[in-house]
Amino acid sequence: MGRYRVLLLLLFGLMLFGCRERGEASPQVLLKVNGREVSHGEFQERFAKTLPQDQQLGAEERAELERTFLVRIVDRELSLAEAERLAVSLTAAELAAAEAEVRSGYPEEEFHAGLKARGLDEKAWRRELEESLLMEKVARLTVQDEVEVSDDEVSAYYREHAEEFAQPEQVRVRQILVADEAEGQRLLAELQAGVDFAELARRHSLSPDGEEGGDLGFFAQGEMPPEIDSAVWEMAAGDLSGLVQSEYGYHLFQFLERRPALQVSLDESRDKIRARLRERAEEEAYQEWLRGLRERAAISINWSLFD
């Protein structure tokens, strides 16, 4: 489970809420989780805030989204109850770091506008943030930290997926992209006269890679538009192309180097494979943990309220 995945869900749609304890008035109770209740009205109000504004949903699509949202509510309540049972808590530093990370991705005005659109103030948002962090922390402490990936598992994955580590032949070129054919011909003449390609790319190319001197990096055959492939694939180091037209404009290319096809070794792939297998194992363990919590919990859902 990726770090702060829950937090991003929290900020952009999955605005959850606390269940009422048994004993309060509970009109049209939709859900009970170990005695904690959520009313149908509460659910619908919060569910509406998870949907993009002005989005029109068919009855079947809405019903599917409602059920998915309901499962998330159940899992949230179970996770928070487990954190309480195990006395898992957050430090002030953990909470401050998470808040800073989430907020850093958005201008201040945009951040506050997002909260306002969902009917939240900063106090309510911080409370939701803290609960989401607790959910992630208890899952990490009880599940994810126990996950291990052995060397044998890594080796087996490499053997069974060898094709993933076969790297095709690749070439590396620089390009200059301009909109006008006449400008392209003028720049070609300058290049043929010995002007530095990278410098001209920085000054004239319309492509974002112009800032890097037009360096497109390595790419395999078929990854670029066919007119580019046909122009560069048979070139040799130092070669300069003629003017090449594509749907993007007019290109000039300088060939830098060719990398032969090869099989990336197990040692070179080991860390990548281990990370992939660990992520998969963590998600499987997390889902199994949730299933265990559900099996031990007293959960009651009034499905008739969805009819």
PDB file of C-alpha atoms in Angstrom:
ATOM      1  CA  MET A   1       0.000   0.000   0.000  1.00  0.00           C
ATOM      2  CA  GLY A   2       1.702   3.193  -1.176  1.00  0.00           C
ATOM      3  CA  ARG A   3       2.659   5.823   1.365  1.00  0.00           C
ATOM      4  CA  TYR A   4      -0.050   8.484   1.823  1.00  0.00           C
ATOM      5  CA  ARG A   5      -2.341   6.726  -0.670  1.00  0.00           C
ATOM      6  CA  VAL A   6      -5.122   6.981   1.900  1.00  0.00           C
ATOM      7  CA  LEU A   7      -4.367  10.655   2.424  1.00  0.00           C
ATOM      8  CA  LEU A   8      -4.838  11.525  -1.221  1.00  0.00           C
ATOM      9  CA  LEU A   9      -8.130   9.631  -1.289  1.00  0.00           C
ATOM     10  CA  LEU A  10      -9.106  11.608   1.765  1.00  0.00           C
ATOM     11  CA  LEU A  11      -8.390  14.983   0.196  1.00  0.00           C
ATOM     12  CA  PHE A  12     -10.028  14.307  -3.159  1.00  0.00           C
ATOM     13  CA  GLY A  13     -13.215  12.493  -2.497  1.00  0.00           C
ATOM     14  CA  LEU A  14     -13.218   9.821   0.173  1.00  0.00           C
ATOM     15  CA  MET A  15     -14.373  12.142   2.946  1.00  0.00           C
ATOM     16  CA  LEU A  16     -15.366   9.636   5.587  1.00  0.00           C
ATOM     17  CA  PHE A  17     -16.958  10.218   8.945  1.00  0.00           C
ATOM     18  CA  GLY A  18     -17.232   8.824  12.420  1.00  0.00           C
ATOM     19  CA  CYS A  19     -19.969   6.388  13.344  1.00  0.00           C
ATOM     20  CA  ARG A  20     -22.314   7.228  16.189  1.00  0.00           C
ATOM     21  CA  GLU A  21     -22.136   5.098  19.249  1.00  0.00           C
ATOM     22  CA  ARG A  22     -25.151   2.918  20.027  1.00  0.00           C
ATOM     23  CA  GLY A  23     -27.698   4.674  22.203  1.00  0.00           C
ATOM     24  CA  GLU A  24     -28.110   7.830  20.133  1.00  0.00           C
ATOM     25  CA  ALA A  25     -31.154   8.381  17.921  1.00  0.00           C
ATOM     26  CA  SER A  26     -30.645   6.346  14.785  1.00  0.00           C
ATOM     27  CA  PRO A  27     -33.245   7.088  12.113  1.00  0.00           C
ATOM     28  CA  GLN A  28     -32.915   4.767   9.128  1.00  0.00           C
ATOM     29  CA  VAL A  29     -29.735   3.093  10.309  1.00  0.00           C
ATOM     30  CA  LEU A  30     -27.839   1.884   7.270  1.00  0.00           C
ATOM     31  CA  LEU A  31     -24.765   0.374   8.884  1.00  0.00           C
ATOM     32  CA  LYS A  32     -23.665  -0.981  12.252  1.00  0.00           C
ATOM     33  CA  VAL A  33     -20.033  -1.907  12.900  1.00  0.00           C
ATOM     34  CA  ASN A  34     -19.508  -3.369  16.365  1.00  0.00           C
ATOM     35  CA  GLY A  35     -22.355  -1.229  17.693  1.00  0.00           C
ATOM     36  CA  ARG A  36     -21.331   1.974  15.914  1.00  0.00           C
ATOM     37  CA  GLU A  37     -23.999   3.331  13.569  1.00  0.00           C
ATOM     38  CA  VAL A  38     -24.209   5.262  10.300  1.00  0.00           C
ATOM     39  CA  SER A  39     -27.580   6.556   9.139  1.00  0.00           C
ATOM     40  CA  HIS A  40     -28.690   6.426   5.541  1.00  0.00           C
ATOM     41  CA  GLY A  41     -28.935  10.218   5.401  1.00  0.00           C
ATOM     42  CA  GLU A  42     -25.403  10.597   6.730  1.00  0.00           C
ATOM     43  CA  PHE A  43     -24.143   8.127   4.167  1.00  0.00           C
ATOM     44  CA  GLN A  44     -25.837   9.834   1.222  1.00  0.00           C
ATOM     45  CA  GLU A  45     -24.606  13.272   2.259  1.00  0.00           C
ATOM     46  CA  ARG A  46     -20.995  12.099   2.452  1.00  0.00           C
ATOM     47  CA  PHE A  47     -21.217   9.908  -0.626  1.00  0.00           C
ATOM     48  CA  ALA A  48     -22.406  12.882  -2.693  1.00  0.00           C
ATOM     49  CA  LYS A  49     -19.227  14.739  -1.764  1.00  0.00           C
ATOM     50  CA  THR A  50     -17.073  12.006  -3.294  1.00  0.00           C
ATOM     51  CA  LEU A  51     -18.553  12.553  -6.763  1.00  0.00           C
ATOM     52  CA  PRO A  52     -17.251  15.109  -9.273  1.00  0.00           C
ATOM     53  CA  GLN A  53     -19.528  18.099  -9.495  1.00  0.00           C
ATOM     54  CA  ASP A  54     -22.292  17.911 -12.116  1.00  0.00           C
ATOM     55  CA  GLN A  55     -21.526  14.250 -12.876  1.00  0.00           C
ATOM     56  CA  GLN A  56     -24.564  12.338 -14.109  1.00  0.00           C
ATOM     57  CA  LEU A  57     -24.731   8.686 -13.043  1.00  0.00           C
ATOM     58  CA  GLY A  58     -26.996   5.894 -14.193  1.00  0.00           C
ATOM     59  CA  ALA A  59     -28.820   3.931 -11.509  1.00  0.00           C
ATOM     60  CA  GLU A  60     -26.601   0.873 -11.890  1.00  0.00           C
ATOM     61  CA  GLU A  61     -23.358   2.845 -11.841  1.00  0.00           C
ATOM     62  CA  ARG A  62     -24.471   4.833  -8.782  1.00  0.00           C
ATOM     63  CA  ALA A  63     -25.444   1.653  -6.926  1.00  0.00           C
ATOM     64  CA  GLU A  64     -22.018   0.135  -7.621  1.00  0.00           C
ATOM     65  CA  LEU A  65     -20.211   3.248  -6.367  1.00  0.00           C
ATOM     66  CA  GLU A  66     -22.390   3.356  -3.244  1.00  0.00           C
ATOM     67  CA  ARG A  67     -21.524  -0.236  -2.383  1.00  0.00           C
ATOM     68  CA  THR A  68     -17.818   0.403  -2.906  1.00  0.00           C
ATOM     69  CA  PHE A  69     -18.004   3.470  -0.673  1.00  0.00           C
ATOM     70  CA  LEU A  70     -19.874   1.493   1.997  1.00  0.00           C
ATOM     71  CA  VAL A  71     -17.162  -1.186   2.045  1.00  0.00           C
ATOM     72  CA  ARG A  72     -14.545   1.521   2.536  1.00  0.00           C
ATOM     73  CA  ILE A  73     -16.504   2.897   5.496  1.00  0.00           C
ATOM     74  CA  VAL A  74     -16.618  -0.555   7.081  1.00  0.00           C
ATOM     75  CA  ASP A  75     -12.894  -1.098   6.538  1.00  0.00           C
ATOM     76  CA  ARG A  76     -12.106   2.331   7.940  1.00  0.00           C
ATOM     77  CA  GLU A  77     -14.079   1.719  11.118  1.00  0.00           C
ATOM     78  CA  LEU A  78     -12.500  -1.683  11.594  1.00  0.00           C
ATOM     79  CA  SER A  79      -8.988  -0.296  11.078  1.00  0.00           C
ATOM     80  CA  LEU A  80      -9.514   2.533  13.552  1.00  0.00           C
ATOM     81  CA  ALA A  81     -10.931   0.146  16.128  1.00  0.00           C
ATOM     82  CA  GLU A  82      -7.867  -2.088  15.710  1.00  0.00           C
ATOM     83  CA  ALA A  83      -5.548   0.897  16.150  1.00  0.00           C
ATOM     84  CA  GLU A  84      -7.371   1.747  19.380  1.00  0.00           C
ATOM     85  CA  ARG A  85      -7.190  -1.860  20.589  1.00  0.00           C
ATOM     86  CA  LEU A  86      -3.423  -2.006  19.945  1.00  0.00           C
ATOM     87  CA  ALA A  87      -2.837   1.501  21.362  1.00  0.00           C
ATOM     88  CA  VAL A  88      -1.316   2.691  18.076  1.00  0.00           C
ATOM     89  CA  SER A  89      -0.909   6.457  18.078  1.00  0.00           C
ATOM     90  CA  LEU A  90       0.724   9.212  16.061  1.00  0.00           C
ATOM     91  CA  THR A  91       3.484  11.560  17.066  1.00  0.00           C
ATOM     92  CA  ALA A  92       3.148  15.279  16.455  1.00  0.00           C
ATOM     93  CA  ALA A  93       6.060  15.016  14.021  1.00  0.00           C
ATOM     94  CA  GLU A  94       4.329  12.314  11.968  1.00  0.00           C
ATOM     95  CA  LEU A  95       1.158  14.350  11.695  1.00  0.00           C
ATOM     96  CA  ALA A  96       3.026  17.555  10.807  1.00  0.00           C
ATOM     97  CA  ALA A  97       5.096  15.801   8.120  1.00  0.00           C
ATOM     98  CA  ALA A  98       2.015  14.264   6.521  1.00  0.00           C
ATOM     99  CA  GLU A  99       0.160  17.571   6.528  1.00  0.00           C
ATOM    100  CA  ALA A 100       3.106  19.348   4.936  1.00  0.00           C
ATOM    101  CA  GLU A 101       3.439  16.681   2.249  1.00  0.00           C
ATOM    102  CA  VAL A 102      -0.212  16.734   1.264  1.00  0.00           C
ATOM    103  CA  ARG A 103      -0.414  20.526   1.221  1.00  0.00           C
ATOM    104  CA  SER A 104       2.830  20.974  -0.679  1.00  0.00           C
ATOM    105  CA  GLY A 105       1.258  19.606  -3.853  1.00  0.00           C
ATOM    106  CA  TYR A 106      -1.331  22.369  -4.098  1.00  0.00           C
ATOM    107  CA  PRO A 107      -1.301  26.177  -4.048  1.00  0.00           C
ATOM    108  CA  GLU A 108      -2.817  27.485  -0.813  1.00  0.00           C
ATOM    109  CA  GLU A 109      -5.873  28.939  -2.518  1.00  0.00           C
ATOM    110  CA  GLU A 110      -6.544  25.710  -4.404  1.00  0.00           C
ATOM    111  CA  PHE A 111      -6.164  23.688  -1.227  1.00  0.00           C
ATOM    112  CA  HIS A 112      -8.698  25.788   0.687  1.00  0.00           C
ATOM    113  CA  ALA A 113     -11.070  25.817  -2.290  1.00  0.00           C
ATOM    114  CA  GLY A 114     -10.976  22.019  -2.316  1.00  0.00           C
ATOM    115  CA  LEU A 115     -11.878  21.869   1.369  1.00  0.00           C
ATOM    116  CA  LYS A 116     -14.669  24.405   0.955  1.00  0.00           C
ATOM    117  CA  ALA A 117     -16.161  22.497  -1.985  1.00  0.00           C
ATOM    118  CA  ARG A 118     -16.473  19.455   0.274  1.00  0.00           C
ATOM    119  CA  GLY A 119     -17.854  21.313   3.274  1.00  0.00           C
ATOM    120  CA  LEU A 120     -14.723  20.978   5.429  1.00  0.00           C
ATOM    121  CA  ASP A 121     -12.741  23.427   7.493  1.00  0.00           C
ATOM    122  CA  GLU A 122      -9.090  22.858   8.395  1.00  0.00           C
ATOM    123  CA  LYS A 123      -9.948  21.423  11.809  1.00  0.00           C
ATOM    124  CA  ALA A 124     -12.195  18.760  10.287  1.00  0.00           C
ATOM    125  CA  TRP A 125      -9.609  18.049   7.586  1.00  0.00           C
ATOM    126  CA  ARG A 126      -6.848  17.545  10.161  1.00  0.00           C
ATOM    127  CA  ARG A 127      -9.077  15.149  12.090  1.00  0.00           C
ATOM    128  CA  GLU A 128      -9.689  13.121   8.940  1.00  0.00           C
ATOM    129  CA  LEU A 129      -5.989  13.271   8.127  1.00  0.00           C
ATOM    130  CA  GLU A 130      -5.047  11.937  11.552  1.00  0.00           C
ATOM    131  CA  GLU A 131      -7.507   9.072  11.273  1.00  0.00           C
ATOM    132  CA  SER A 132      -6.210   8.154   7.832  1.00  0.00           C
ATOM    133  CA  LEU A 133      -2.645   8.157   9.124  1.00  0.00           C
ATOM    134  CA  LEU A 134      -3.700   5.881  11.960  1.00  0.00           C
ATOM    135  CA  MET A 135      -5.261   3.485   9.454  1.00  0.00           C
ATOM    136  CA  GLU A 136      -2.041   3.365   7.485  1.00  0.00           C
ATOM    137  CA  LYS A 137       0.166   3.047  10.553  1.00  0.00           C
ATOM    138  CA  VAL A 138      -1.743   0.177  12.123  1.00  0.00           C
ATOM    139  CA  ALA A 139      -1.715  -1.661   8.783  1.00  0.00           C
ATOM    140  CA  ARG A 140       2.030  -1.133   8.483  1.00  0.00           C
ATOM    141  CA  LEU A 141       2.797  -2.263  12.020  1.00  0.00           C
ATOM    142  CA  THR A 142       0.544  -5.303  11.994  1.00  0.00           C
ATOM    143  CA  VAL A 143       0.869  -6.404   8.376  1.00  0.00           C
ATOM    144  CA  GLN A 144       3.365  -4.719   6.111  1.00  0.00           C
ATOM    145  CA  ASP A 145       6.390  -4.820   8.409  1.00  0.00           C
ATOM    146  CA  GLU A 146       5.951  -8.597   8.588  1.00  0.00           C
ATOM    147  CA  VAL A 147       6.204  -9.055   4.810  1.00  0.00           C
ATOM    148  CA  GLU A 148       9.463 -10.504   3.524  1.00  0.00           C
ATOM    149  CA  VAL A 149      10.574 -11.395   0.005  1.00  0.00           C
ATOM    150  CA  SER A 150      13.237 -14.100  -0.214  1.00  0.00           C
ATOM    151  CA  ASP A 151      16.088 -14.350  -2.707  1.00  0.00           C
ATOM    152  CA  ASP A 152      14.514 -17.547  -4.022  1.00  0.00           C
ATOM    153  CA  GLU A 153      11.276 -15.695  -4.797  1.00  0.00           C
ATOM    154  CA  VAL A 154      13.215 -12.993  -6.645  1.00  0.00           C
ATOM    155  CA  SER A 155      15.147 -15.577  -8.679  1.00  0.00           C
ATOM    156  CA  ALA A 156      11.981 -17.498  -9.518  1.00  0.00           C
ATOM    157  CA  TYR A 157      10.258 -14.352 -10.743  1.00  0.00           C
ATOM    158  CA  TYR A 158      13.226 -13.528 -12.961  1.00  0.00           C
ATOM    159  CA  ARG A 159      13.211 -17.012 -14.506  1.00  0.00           C
ATOM    160  CA  GLU A 160       9.458 -17.005 -15.074  1.00  0.00           C
ATOM    161  CA  HIS A 161       9.356 -13.501 -16.560  1.00  0.00           C
ATOM    162  CA  ALA A 162      12.628 -13.397 -18.469  1.00  0.00           C
ATOM    163  CA  GLU A 163      10.997 -11.546 -21.360  1.00  0.00           C
ATOM    164  CA  GLU A 164      10.404  -8.540 -19.105  1.00  0.00           C
ATOM    165  CA  PHE A 165      14.149  -8.106 -18.767  1.00  0.00           C
ATOM    166  CA  ALA A 166      15.003  -8.378 -22.450  1.00  0.00           C
ATOM    167  CA  GLN A 167      16.021  -4.883 -23.555  1.00  0.00           C
ATOM    168  CA  PRO A 168      15.691  -4.290 -27.317  1.00  0.00           C
ATOM    169  CA  GLU A 169      18.176  -2.385 -29.419  1.00  0.00           C
ATOM    170  CA  GLN A 170      17.928   1.332 -28.690  1.00  0.00           C
ATOM    171  CA  VAL A 171      19.208   4.552 -30.192  1.00  0.00           C
ATOM    172  CA  ARG A 172      19.806   7.981 -28.722  1.00  0.00           C
ATOM    173  CA  VAL A 173      19.436  11.192 -30.710  1.00  0.00           C
ATOM    174  CA  ARG A 174      19.068  14.912 -30.326  1.00  0.00           C
ATOM    175  CA  GLN A 175      16.302  16.796 -32.098  1.00  0.00           C
ATOM    176  CA  ILE A 176      15.311  20.318 -33.019  1.00  0.00           C
ATOM    177  CA  LEU A 177      11.599  20.869 -33.658  1.00  0.00           C
ATOM    178  CA  VAL A 178      10.321  23.970 -35.443  1.00  0.00           C
ATOM    179  CA  ALA A 179       6.940  24.899 -36.891  1.00  0.00           C
ATOM    180  CA  ASP A 180       8.150  26.439 -40.135  1.00  0.00           C
ATOM    181  CA  GLU A 181       9.912  24.614 -43.008  1.00  0.00           C
ATOM    182  CA  ALA A 182      11.943  27.670 -43.972  1.00  0.00           C
ATOM    183  CA  GLU A 183      13.268  27.997 -40.424  1.00  0.00           C
ATOM    184  CA  GLY A 184      14.137  24.301 -40.447  1.00  0.00           C
ATOM    185  CA  GLN A 185      16.133  24.692 -43.655  1.00  0.00           C
ATOM    186  CA  ARG A 186      17.962  27.710 -42.232  1.00  0.00           C
ATOM    187  CA  LEU A 187      18.914  25.794 -39.066  1.00  0.00           C
ATOM    188  CA  LEU A 188      20.013  22.805 -41.151  1.00  0.00           C
ATOM    189  CA  ALA A 189      22.391  25.071 -43.056  1.00  0.00           C
ATOM    190  CA  GLU A 190      23.836  26.345 -39.769  1.00  0.00           C
ATOM    191  CA  LEU A 191      24.340  22.793 -38.524  1.00  0.00           C
ATOM    192  CA  GLN A 192      26.061  21.780 -41.753  1.00  0.00           C
ATOM    193  CA  ALA A 193      28.327  24.781 -41.289  1.00  0.00           C
ATOM    194  CA  GLY A 194      29.400  23.439 -37.887  1.00  0.00           C
ATOM    195  CA  VAL A 195      27.154  25.258 -35.401  1.00  0.00           C
ATOM    196  CA  ASP A 196      26.635  23.208 -32.192  1.00  0.00           C
ATOM    197  CA  PHE A 197      23.407  21.167 -32.380  1.00  0.00           C
ATOM    198  CA  ALA A 198      22.647  21.330 -28.645  1.00  0.00           C
ATOM    199  CA  GLU A 199      23.027  25.085 -28.587  1.00  0.00           C
ATOM    200  CA  LEU A 200      20.648  25.539 -31.531  1.00  0.00           C
ATOM    201  CA  ALA A 201      18.160  23.186 -29.860  1.00  0.00           C
ATOM    202  CA  ARG A 202      18.195  25.255 -26.672  1.00  0.00           C
ATOM    203  CA  ARG A 203      17.598  28.454 -28.634  1.00  0.00           C
ATOM    204  CA  HIS A 204      15.102  27.336 -31.253  1.00  0.00           C
ATOM    205  CA  SER A 205      13.440  23.970 -30.526  1.00  0.00           C
ATOM    206  CA  LEU A 206       9.743  24.001 -29.664  1.00  0.00           C
ATOM    207  CA  SER A 207       9.997  20.620 -27.939  1.00  0.00           C
ATOM    208  CA  PRO A 208      10.424  20.491 -24.124  1.00  0.00           C
ATOM    209  CA  ASP A 209      13.635  18.476 -24.592  1.00  0.00           C
ATOM    210  CA  GLY A 210      15.143  21.597 -26.161  1.00  0.00           C
ATOM    211  CA  GLU A 211      16.132  22.692 -22.656  1.00  0.00           C
ATOM    212  CA  GLU A 212      18.345  19.590 -22.537  1.00  0.00           C
ATOM    213  CA  GLY A 213      19.932  20.351 -25.869  1.00  0.00           C
ATOM    214  CA  GLY A 214      17.309  18.311 -27.697  1.00  0.00           C
ATOM    215  CA  ASP A 215      18.402  15.016 -26.131  1.00  0.00           C
ATOM    216  CA  LEU A 216      15.587  12.484 -26.541  1.00  0.00           C
ATOM    217  CA  GLY A 217      17.374   9.803 -24.543  1.00  0.00           C
ATOM    218  CA  PHE A 218      17.304   6.145 -25.558  1.00  0.00           C
ATOM    219  CA  PHE A 219      14.297   4.659 -27.340  1.00  0.00           C
ATOM    220  CA  ALA A 220      13.535   1.420 -29.133  1.00  0.00           C
ATOM    221  CA  GLN A 221      12.201   1.020 -32.644  1.00  0.00           C
ATOM    222  CA  GLY A 222       8.461   1.585 -32.749  1.00  0.00           C
ATOM    223  CA  GLU A 223       8.353   3.916 -29.743  1.00  0.00           C
ATOM    224  CA  MET A 224       8.502   7.039 -31.918  1.00  0.00           C
ATOM    225  CA  PRO A 225       6.288   8.049 -34.861  1.00  0.00           C
ATOM    226  CA  PRO A 226       7.206   6.088 -38.011  1.00  0.00           C
ATOM    227  CA  GLU A 227       8.615   9.094 -39.868  1.00  0.00           C
ATOM    228  CA  ILE A 228      11.081   9.632 -37.013  1.00  0.00           C
ATOM    229  CA  ASP A 229      12.005   5.957 -36.852  1.00  0.00           C
ATOM    230  CA  SER A 230      12.690   5.828 -40.567  1.00  0.00           C
ATOM    231  CA  ALA A 231      14.825   8.962 -40.368  1.00  0.00           C
ATOM    232  CA  VAL A 232      17.096   7.942 -37.504  1.00  0.00           C
ATOM    233  CA  TRP A 233      17.264   4.177 -37.283  1.00  0.00           C
ATOM    234  CA  GLU A 234      19.944   3.640 -39.931  1.00  0.00           C
ATOM    235  CA  MET A 235      22.047   6.632 -38.903  1.00  0.00           C
ATOM    236  CA  ALA A 236      25.469   6.319 -37.287  1.00  0.00           C
ATOM    237  CA  ALA A 237      27.139   8.306 -34.515  1.00  0.00           C
ATOM    238  CA  GLY A 238      27.593  11.931 -35.507  1.00  0.00           C
ATOM    239  CA  ASP A 239      25.229  11.782 -38.494  1.00  0.00           C
ATOM    240  CA  LEU A 240      22.884  14.691 -39.159  1.00  0.00           C
ATOM    241  CA  SER A 241      19.466  14.114 -40.716  1.00  0.00           C
ATOM    242  CA  GLY A 242      17.741  16.159 -43.323  1.00  0.00           C
ATOM    243  CA  LEU A 243      14.533  18.000 -42.490  1.00  0.00           C
ATOM    244  CA  VAL A 244      11.836  15.534 -41.390  1.00  0.00           C
ATOM    245  CA  GLN A 245       8.161  16.492 -41.368  1.00  0.00           C
ATOM    246  CA  SER A 246       5.691  15.007 -38.876  1.00  0.00           C
ATOM    247  CA  GLU A 247       2.330  16.011 -37.416  1.00  0.00           C
ATOM    248  CA  TYR A 248       4.284  17.999 -34.805  1.00  0.00           C
ATOM    249  CA  GLY A 249       6.209  20.150 -37.278  1.00  0.00           C
ATOM    250  CA  TYR A 250       9.686  19.915 -38.827  1.00  0.00           C
ATOM    251  CA  HIS A 251      12.495  17.973 -37.145  1.00  0.00           C
ATOM    252  CA  LEU A 252      16.258  17.855 -37.403  1.00  0.00           C
ATOM    253  CA  PHE A 253      18.115  14.953 -35.778  1.00  0.00           C
ATOM    254  CA  GLN A 254      21.668  14.330 -34.673  1.00  0.00           C
ATOM    255  CA  PHE A 255      22.547  10.697 -33.975  1.00  0.00           C
ATOM    256  CA  LEU A 256      24.433  10.197 -30.704  1.00  0.00           C
ATOM    257  CA  GLU A 257      24.755   6.457 -30.000  1.00  0.00           C
ATOM    258  CA  ARG A 258      23.297   2.996 -30.397  1.00  0.00           C
ATOM    259  CA  ARG A 259      22.753   0.497 -27.572  1.00  0.00           C
ATOM    260  CA  PRO A 260      22.588  -3.170 -28.630  1.00  0.00           C
ATOM    261  CA  ALA A 261      19.839  -5.525 -27.538  1.00  0.00           C
ATOM    262  CA  LEU A 262      20.650  -7.274 -24.285  1.00  0.00           C
ATOM    263  CA  GLN A 263      19.221  -9.319 -21.448  1.00  0.00           C
ATOM    264  CA  VAL A 264      19.306  -7.368 -18.169  1.00  0.00           C
ATOM    265  CA  SER A 265      20.891  -9.668 -15.583  1.00  0.00           C
ATOM    266  CA  LEU A 266      19.278 -10.958 -12.407  1.00  0.00           C
ATOM    267  CA  ASP A 267      21.714  -8.957 -10.278  1.00  0.00           C
ATOM    268  CA  GLU A 268      20.812  -5.744 -12.115  1.00  0.00           C
ATOM    269  CA  SER A 269      17.089  -6.498 -11.771  1.00  0.00           C
ATOM    270  CA  ARG A 270      17.074  -7.804  -8.209  1.00  0.00           C
ATOM    271  CA  ASP A 271      16.050  -4.593  -6.416  1.00  0.00           C
ATOM    272  CA  LYS A 272      13.310  -3.826  -8.943  1.00  0.00           C
ATOM    273  CA  ILE A 273      11.893  -7.347  -8.686  1.00  0.00           C
ATOM    274  CA  ARG A 274      12.034  -7.351  -4.886  1.00  0.00           C
ATOM    275  CA  ALA A 275      10.173  -4.037  -4.714  1.00  0.00           C
ATOM    276  CA  ARG A 276       7.508  -5.323  -7.099  1.00  0.00           C
ATOM    277  CA  LEU A 277       7.030  -8.566  -5.185  1.00  0.00           C
ATOM    278  CA  ARG A 278       6.984  -6.770  -1.855  1.00  0.00           C
ATOM    279  CA  GLU A 279       4.305  -4.336  -3.008  1.00  0.00           C
ATOM    280  CA  ARG A 280       2.186  -7.238  -4.226  1.00  0.00           C
ATOM    281  CA  ALA A 281       2.707  -9.212  -1.018  1.00  0.00           C
ATOM    282  CA  GLU A 282       1.900  -6.192   1.152  1.00  0.00           C
ATOM    283  CA  GLU A 283      -1.379  -5.608  -0.675  1.00  0.00           C
ATOM    284  CA  GLU A 284      -2.341  -9.282  -0.396  1.00  0.00           C
ATOM    285  CA  ALA A 285      -1.460  -9.328   3.321  1.00  0.00           C
ATOM    286  CA  TYR A 286      -3.398  -6.106   3.884  1.00  0.00           C
ATOM    287  CA  GLN A 287      -6.512  -7.486   2.212  1.00  0.00           C
ATOM    288  CA  GLU A 288      -6.204 -10.714   4.220  1.00  0.00           C
ATOM    289  CA  TRP A 289      -5.876  -8.674   7.407  1.00  0.00           C
ATOM    290  CA  LEU A 290      -9.028  -6.738   6.547  1.00  0.00           C
ATOM    291  CA  ARG A 291     -10.881  -9.979   5.829  1.00  0.00           C
ATOM    292  CA  GLY A 292      -9.881 -11.238   9.262  1.00  0.00           C
ATOM    293  CA  LEU A 293     -11.159  -8.054  10.914  1.00  0.00           C
ATOM    294  CA  ARG A 294     -14.456  -8.368   9.051  1.00  0.00           C
ATOM    295  CA  GLU A 295     -14.889 -12.003  10.049  1.00  0.00           C
ATOM    296  CA  ARG A 296     -14.435 -11.180  13.739  1.00  0.00           C
ATOM    297  CA  ALA A 297     -16.621  -8.074  13.691  1.00  0.00           C
ATOM    298  CA  ALA A 298     -20.368  -7.650  14.159  1.00  0.00           C
ATOM    299  CA  ILE A 299     -21.415  -5.902  10.947  1.00  0.00           C
ATOM    300  CA  SER A 300     -25.004  -5.226   9.909  1.00  0.00           C
ATOM    301  CA  ILE A 301     -26.023  -3.479   6.669  1.00  0.00           C
ATOM    302  CA  ASN A 302     -29.617  -2.545   5.833  1.00  0.00           C
ATOM    303  CA  TRP A 303     -29.470  -3.187   2.080  1.00  0.00           C
ATOM    304  CA  SER A 304     -33.169  -2.368   1.691  1.00  0.00           C
ATOM    305  CA  LEU A 305     -32.298   1.313   2.032  1.00  0.00           C
ATOM    306  CA  PHE A 306     -30.525   1.114  -1.342  1.00  0.00           C
ATOM    307  CA  ASP A 307     -33.663  -0.086  -3.127  1.00  0.00           C
TER     308      ASP A 307
END
